[in-house]
Coordinates of C-alpha atoms and ligand atoms in Angstrom, one line a residue:
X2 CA 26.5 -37.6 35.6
X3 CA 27.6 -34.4 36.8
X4 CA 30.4 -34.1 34.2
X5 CA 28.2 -34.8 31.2
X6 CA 26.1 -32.0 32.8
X7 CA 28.8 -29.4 33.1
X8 CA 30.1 -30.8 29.6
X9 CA 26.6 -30.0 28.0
X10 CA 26.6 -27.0 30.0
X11 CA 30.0 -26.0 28.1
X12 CA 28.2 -26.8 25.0
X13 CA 25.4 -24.4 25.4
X14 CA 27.7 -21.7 26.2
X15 CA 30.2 -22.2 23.2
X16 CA 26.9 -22.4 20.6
X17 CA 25.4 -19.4 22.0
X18 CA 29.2 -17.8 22.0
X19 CA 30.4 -18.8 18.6
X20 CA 27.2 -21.3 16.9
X21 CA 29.6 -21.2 13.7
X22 CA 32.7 -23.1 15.6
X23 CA 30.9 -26.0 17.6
X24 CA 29.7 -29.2 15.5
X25 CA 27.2 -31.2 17.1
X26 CA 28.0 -35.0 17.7
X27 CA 27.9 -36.9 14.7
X28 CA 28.4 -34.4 12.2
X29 CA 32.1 -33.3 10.6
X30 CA 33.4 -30.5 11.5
X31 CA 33.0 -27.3 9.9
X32 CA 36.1 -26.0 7.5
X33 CA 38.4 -23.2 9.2
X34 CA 37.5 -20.0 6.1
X35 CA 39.4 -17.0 5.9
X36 CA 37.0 -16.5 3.1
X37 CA 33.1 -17.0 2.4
X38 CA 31.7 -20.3 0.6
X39 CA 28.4 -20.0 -1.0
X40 CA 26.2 -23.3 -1.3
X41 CA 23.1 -23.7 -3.4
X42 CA 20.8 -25.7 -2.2
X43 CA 17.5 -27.7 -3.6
X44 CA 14.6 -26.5 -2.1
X45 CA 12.2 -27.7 -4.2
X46 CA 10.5 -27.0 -8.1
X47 CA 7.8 -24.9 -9.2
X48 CA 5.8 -26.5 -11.8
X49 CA 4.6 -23.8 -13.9
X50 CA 3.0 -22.9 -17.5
X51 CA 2.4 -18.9 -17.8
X52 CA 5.6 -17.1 -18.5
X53 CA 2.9 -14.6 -20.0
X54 CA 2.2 -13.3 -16.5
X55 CA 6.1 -12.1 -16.7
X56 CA 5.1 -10.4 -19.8
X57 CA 6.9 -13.1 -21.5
X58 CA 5.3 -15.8 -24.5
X59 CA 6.0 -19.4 -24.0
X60 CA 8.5 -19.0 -27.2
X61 CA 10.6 -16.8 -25.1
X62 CA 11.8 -19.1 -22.4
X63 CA 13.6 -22.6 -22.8
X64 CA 11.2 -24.0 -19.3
X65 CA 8.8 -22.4 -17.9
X66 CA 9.4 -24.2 -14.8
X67 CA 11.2 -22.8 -12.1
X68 CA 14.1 -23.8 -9.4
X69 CA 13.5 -22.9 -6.0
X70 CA 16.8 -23.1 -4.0
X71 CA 18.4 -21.7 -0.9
X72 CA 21.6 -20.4 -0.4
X73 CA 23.7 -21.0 2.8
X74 CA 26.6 -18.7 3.3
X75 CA 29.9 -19.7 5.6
X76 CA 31.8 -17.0 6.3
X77 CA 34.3 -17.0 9.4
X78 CA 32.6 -15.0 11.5
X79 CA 29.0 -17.3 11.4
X80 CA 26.4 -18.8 8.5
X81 CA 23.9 -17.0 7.1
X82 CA 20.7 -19.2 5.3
X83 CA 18.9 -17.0 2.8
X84 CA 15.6 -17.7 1.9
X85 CA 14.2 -21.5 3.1
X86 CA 12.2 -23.0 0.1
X87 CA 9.2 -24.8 -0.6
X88 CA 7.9 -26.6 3.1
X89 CA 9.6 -29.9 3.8
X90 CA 6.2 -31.4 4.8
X91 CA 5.5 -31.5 0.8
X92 CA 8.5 -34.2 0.2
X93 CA 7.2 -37.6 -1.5
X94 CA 3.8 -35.8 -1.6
X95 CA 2.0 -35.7 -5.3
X96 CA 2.0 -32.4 -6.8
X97 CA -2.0 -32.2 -7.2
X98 CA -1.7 -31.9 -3.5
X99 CA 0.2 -28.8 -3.5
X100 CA -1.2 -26.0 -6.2
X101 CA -1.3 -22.9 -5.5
X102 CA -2.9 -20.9 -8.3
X103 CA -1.4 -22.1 -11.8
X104 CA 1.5 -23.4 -10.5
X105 CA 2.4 -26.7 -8.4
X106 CA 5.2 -27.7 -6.1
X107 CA 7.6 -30.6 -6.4
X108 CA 10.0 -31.0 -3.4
X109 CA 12.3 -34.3 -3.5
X110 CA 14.9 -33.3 -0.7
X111 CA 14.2 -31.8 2.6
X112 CA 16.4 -28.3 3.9
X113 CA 17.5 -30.0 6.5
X114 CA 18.7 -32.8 5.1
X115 CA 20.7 -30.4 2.5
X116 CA 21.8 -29.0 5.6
X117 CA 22.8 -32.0 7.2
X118 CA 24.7 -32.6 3.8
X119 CA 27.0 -29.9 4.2
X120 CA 27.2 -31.0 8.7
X121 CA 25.1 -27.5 9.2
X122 CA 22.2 -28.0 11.7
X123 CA 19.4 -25.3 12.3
X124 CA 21.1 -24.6 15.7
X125 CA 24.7 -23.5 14.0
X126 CA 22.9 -20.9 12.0
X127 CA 23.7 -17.4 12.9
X128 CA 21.5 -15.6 10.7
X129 CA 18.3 -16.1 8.5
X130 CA 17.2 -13.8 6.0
X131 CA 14.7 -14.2 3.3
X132 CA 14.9 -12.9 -0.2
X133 CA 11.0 -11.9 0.3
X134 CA 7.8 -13.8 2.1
X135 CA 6.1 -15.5 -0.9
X136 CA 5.3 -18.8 -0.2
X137 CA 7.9 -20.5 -2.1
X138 CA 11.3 -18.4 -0.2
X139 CA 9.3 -19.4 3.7
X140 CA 7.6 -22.5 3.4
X141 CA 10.4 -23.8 6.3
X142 CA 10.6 -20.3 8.3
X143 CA 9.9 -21.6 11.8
X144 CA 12.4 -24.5 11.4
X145 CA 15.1 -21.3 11.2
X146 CA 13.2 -19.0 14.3
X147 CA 16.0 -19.7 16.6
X148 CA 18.3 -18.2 14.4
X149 CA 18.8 -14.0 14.2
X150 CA 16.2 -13.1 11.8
X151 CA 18.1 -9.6 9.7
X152 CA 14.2 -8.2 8.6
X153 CA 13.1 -5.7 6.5
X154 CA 9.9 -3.5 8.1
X155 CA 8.5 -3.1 5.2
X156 CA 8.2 -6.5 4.6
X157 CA 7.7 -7.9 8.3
X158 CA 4.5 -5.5 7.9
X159 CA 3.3 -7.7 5.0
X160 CA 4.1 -11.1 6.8
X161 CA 2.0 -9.8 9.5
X162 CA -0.3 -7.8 8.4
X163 CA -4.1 -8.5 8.3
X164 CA -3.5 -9.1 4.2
X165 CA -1.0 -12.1 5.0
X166 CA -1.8 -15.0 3.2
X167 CA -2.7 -17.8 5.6
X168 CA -0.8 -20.7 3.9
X169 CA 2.6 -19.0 4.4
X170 CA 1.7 -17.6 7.1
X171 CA 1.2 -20.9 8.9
X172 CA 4.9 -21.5 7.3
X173 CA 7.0 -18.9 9.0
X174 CA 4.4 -17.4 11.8
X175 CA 7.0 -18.5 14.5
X176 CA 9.6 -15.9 13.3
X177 CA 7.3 -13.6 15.2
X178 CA 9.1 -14.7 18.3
X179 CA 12.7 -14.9 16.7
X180 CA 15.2 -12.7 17.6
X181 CA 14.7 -9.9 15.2
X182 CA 17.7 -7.2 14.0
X183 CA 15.8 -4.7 11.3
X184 CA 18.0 -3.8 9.1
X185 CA 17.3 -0.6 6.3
X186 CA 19.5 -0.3 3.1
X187 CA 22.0 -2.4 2.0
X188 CA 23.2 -4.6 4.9
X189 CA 26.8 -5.9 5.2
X190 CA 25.6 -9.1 6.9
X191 CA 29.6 -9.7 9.1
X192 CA 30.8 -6.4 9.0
X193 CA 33.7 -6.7 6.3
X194 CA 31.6 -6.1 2.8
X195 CA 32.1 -9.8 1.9
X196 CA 28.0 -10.1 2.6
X197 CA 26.0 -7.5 1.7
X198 CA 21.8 -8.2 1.3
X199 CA 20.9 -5.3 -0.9
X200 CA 18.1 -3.5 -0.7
X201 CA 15.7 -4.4 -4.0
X202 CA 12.0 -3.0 -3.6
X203 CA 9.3 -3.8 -5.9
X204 CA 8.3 -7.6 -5.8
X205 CA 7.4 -7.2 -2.4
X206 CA 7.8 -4.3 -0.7
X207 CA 10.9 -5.3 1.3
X208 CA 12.5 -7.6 -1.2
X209 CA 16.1 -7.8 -0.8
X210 CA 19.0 -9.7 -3.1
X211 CA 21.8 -11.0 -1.6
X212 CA 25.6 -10.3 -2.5
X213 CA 28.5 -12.8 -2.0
X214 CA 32.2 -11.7 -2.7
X215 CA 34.1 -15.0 -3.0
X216 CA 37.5 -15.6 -3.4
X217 CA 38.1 -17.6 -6.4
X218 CA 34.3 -16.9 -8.2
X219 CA 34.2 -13.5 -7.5
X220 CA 31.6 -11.3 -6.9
X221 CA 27.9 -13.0 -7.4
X222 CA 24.6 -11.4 -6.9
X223 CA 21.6 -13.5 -5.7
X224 CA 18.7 -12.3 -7.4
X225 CA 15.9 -13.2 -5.3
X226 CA 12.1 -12.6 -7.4
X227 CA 14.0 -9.5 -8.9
X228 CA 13.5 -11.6 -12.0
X229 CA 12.3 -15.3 -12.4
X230 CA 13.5 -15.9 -16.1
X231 CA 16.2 -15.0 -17.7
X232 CA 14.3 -13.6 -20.6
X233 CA 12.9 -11.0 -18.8
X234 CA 16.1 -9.1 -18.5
X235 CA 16.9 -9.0 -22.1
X236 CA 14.0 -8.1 -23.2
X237 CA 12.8 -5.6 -20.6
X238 CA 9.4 -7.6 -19.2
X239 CA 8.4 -7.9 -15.7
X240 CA 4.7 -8.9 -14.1
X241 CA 2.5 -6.0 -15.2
X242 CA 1.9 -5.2 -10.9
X243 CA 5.5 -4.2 -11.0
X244 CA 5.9 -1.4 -13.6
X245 CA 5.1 1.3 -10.8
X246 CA 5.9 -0.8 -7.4
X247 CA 9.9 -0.5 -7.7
X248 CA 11.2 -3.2 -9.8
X249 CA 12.6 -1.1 -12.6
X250 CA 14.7 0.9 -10.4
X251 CA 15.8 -2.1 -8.2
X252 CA 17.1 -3.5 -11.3
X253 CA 18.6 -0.5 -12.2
X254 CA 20.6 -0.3 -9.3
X255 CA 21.4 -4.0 -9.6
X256 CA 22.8 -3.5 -13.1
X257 CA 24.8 -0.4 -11.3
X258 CA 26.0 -2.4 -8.4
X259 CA 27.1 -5.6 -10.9
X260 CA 29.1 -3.8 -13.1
X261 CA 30.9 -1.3 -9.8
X262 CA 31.8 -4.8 -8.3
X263 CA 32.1 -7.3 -11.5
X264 CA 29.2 -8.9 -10.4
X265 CA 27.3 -11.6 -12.3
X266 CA 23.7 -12.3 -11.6
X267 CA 22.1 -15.8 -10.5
X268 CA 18.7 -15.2 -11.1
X269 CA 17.1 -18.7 -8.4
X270 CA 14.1 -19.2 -10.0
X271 CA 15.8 -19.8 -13.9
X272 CA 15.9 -23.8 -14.4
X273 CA 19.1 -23.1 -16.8
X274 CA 20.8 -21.6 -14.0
X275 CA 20.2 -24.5 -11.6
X276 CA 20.5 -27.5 -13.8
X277 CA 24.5 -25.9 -14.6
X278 CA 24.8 -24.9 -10.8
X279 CA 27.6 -26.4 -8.5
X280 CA 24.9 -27.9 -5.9
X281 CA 25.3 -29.0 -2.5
X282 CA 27.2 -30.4 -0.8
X283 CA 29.5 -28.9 -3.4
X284 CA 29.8 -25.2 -2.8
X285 CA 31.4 -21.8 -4.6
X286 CA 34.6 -20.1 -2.6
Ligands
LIG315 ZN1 9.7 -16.9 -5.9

């Protein structure tokens, strides 16, 4: 008795000392990187018919569906989750139950079973950080609260605010009491440029995309809500709100940062993108 106490007493202190390095029982262990791998995850579908409120026509896209995945980054020094999806609660539930607005939400895997996937548990993450705080990048927020939550003011202020919408609300309110590190600019998540989350304005007012450097890939660019299809940045469009909030020059500087790093761009939300993706529990290095 008193050794399984002082062996789960090790335990706490080697998760709070290094969460990246300890594997809880029953799960494999994590690889030893000298290098980042980037996983995309399912976290759910938007069902959804009005590309024209992205200034687009139905002719111009392929779906006008969207993806809605996460992205999990293991680097060697911890694991950072950005954004966390549609809400797990919605799994097996009929979409009719689940419209917001125009557009309805179809969720067929759980987060934490794609964590589980990949032997990652909330507990092992170091870091969360959300592209933005619509409803469709928190809907599992206060599954990730006891993780080190890298926030933008800007945007906390929304997520808080008297303005926050309830719904989403009720979806991440617990990251009120995470441990919070506000971070301004572009962010290099473990210190060695490998991770950057890149400060993107517009969408939101502290939306951010993130950057991976990888090994073998190379250089990728998460978009976040910077764009949602594919059309919209060859032919210029973007939701009317936007014009004057910040989107055109946080795609400027996107464009600028993608071709200073030979960069490509994942833009989450495009269908094409995610049907071709290498998914979890495969990953990118
Ligand atoms: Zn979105």
């Amino acid at each position: 008795m008193r050794m399984a106490a002082a062996f789960a007493g090790l335990m706490a202190m080697c998760l709070s000392a290094s969460a990246q390095s300890v594997t809880p029982p029953g799960l494999p262990p994590l690889p030893h990187l000298t290098s980042p791998r980037l996983y995309v995850l399912d976290c759910g579908t938007i069902i959804s018919h009005e590309p024209e409120r992205f200034g687009l026509s139905r002719q111009d896209v392929s779906d006008p569906d969207f993806s809605d995945p996460c992205f999990l980054v293991m680097h060697p020094k911890g694991i950072l989750l950005f954004d966390t999806g549609l809400t797990d609660a919605q799994v097996g539930r009929p979409i009719y139950e689940n419209r917001i607005g125009y557009e309805g939400q179809l969720k067929t895997t759980t987060l934490k079973g794609e964590l589980a996937n990949i032997g990652v548990t909330s507990a092992m993450i170091t870091y969360l950080a959300i592209s933005h705080s619509h409803w469709d990048h928190v809907g599992n927020g206060n599954a990730y609260a006891g993780s080190t939550w890298l926030a933008r003011k800007a945007e906390y202020d929304v997520m808080f605010g008297s303005a926050a919408n309830a719904v989403a609300k009720s979806n991440y309110a617990a990251l009120a009491h995470a441990k919070i590190q506000y971070i301004e600019g572009d962010h290099d998540v473990f210190g060695d440029g490998s991770v950057m989350l890149l400060s993107t304005p517009g969408h939101t007012p502290g939306h951010q995309s993130l950057y991976v450097k990888l090994a073998n890939t190379g250089g990728v660019v998460v978009s976040g809500d910077l764009y949602h299809y594919p059309a919209e940045r060859t032919q210029g469009k973007m939701p009317a709100r936007e014009v004057a909030s910040g989107t055109p020059e946080s795609r400027l500087k996107v464009d600028d940062f993608l071709a200073r790093t030979h960069s490509r761009l994942w833009i989450g939300h495009s269908i094409d993108w995610f049907r071709d993706a290498v998914k979890a529990p495969g990953w990118y290095d």
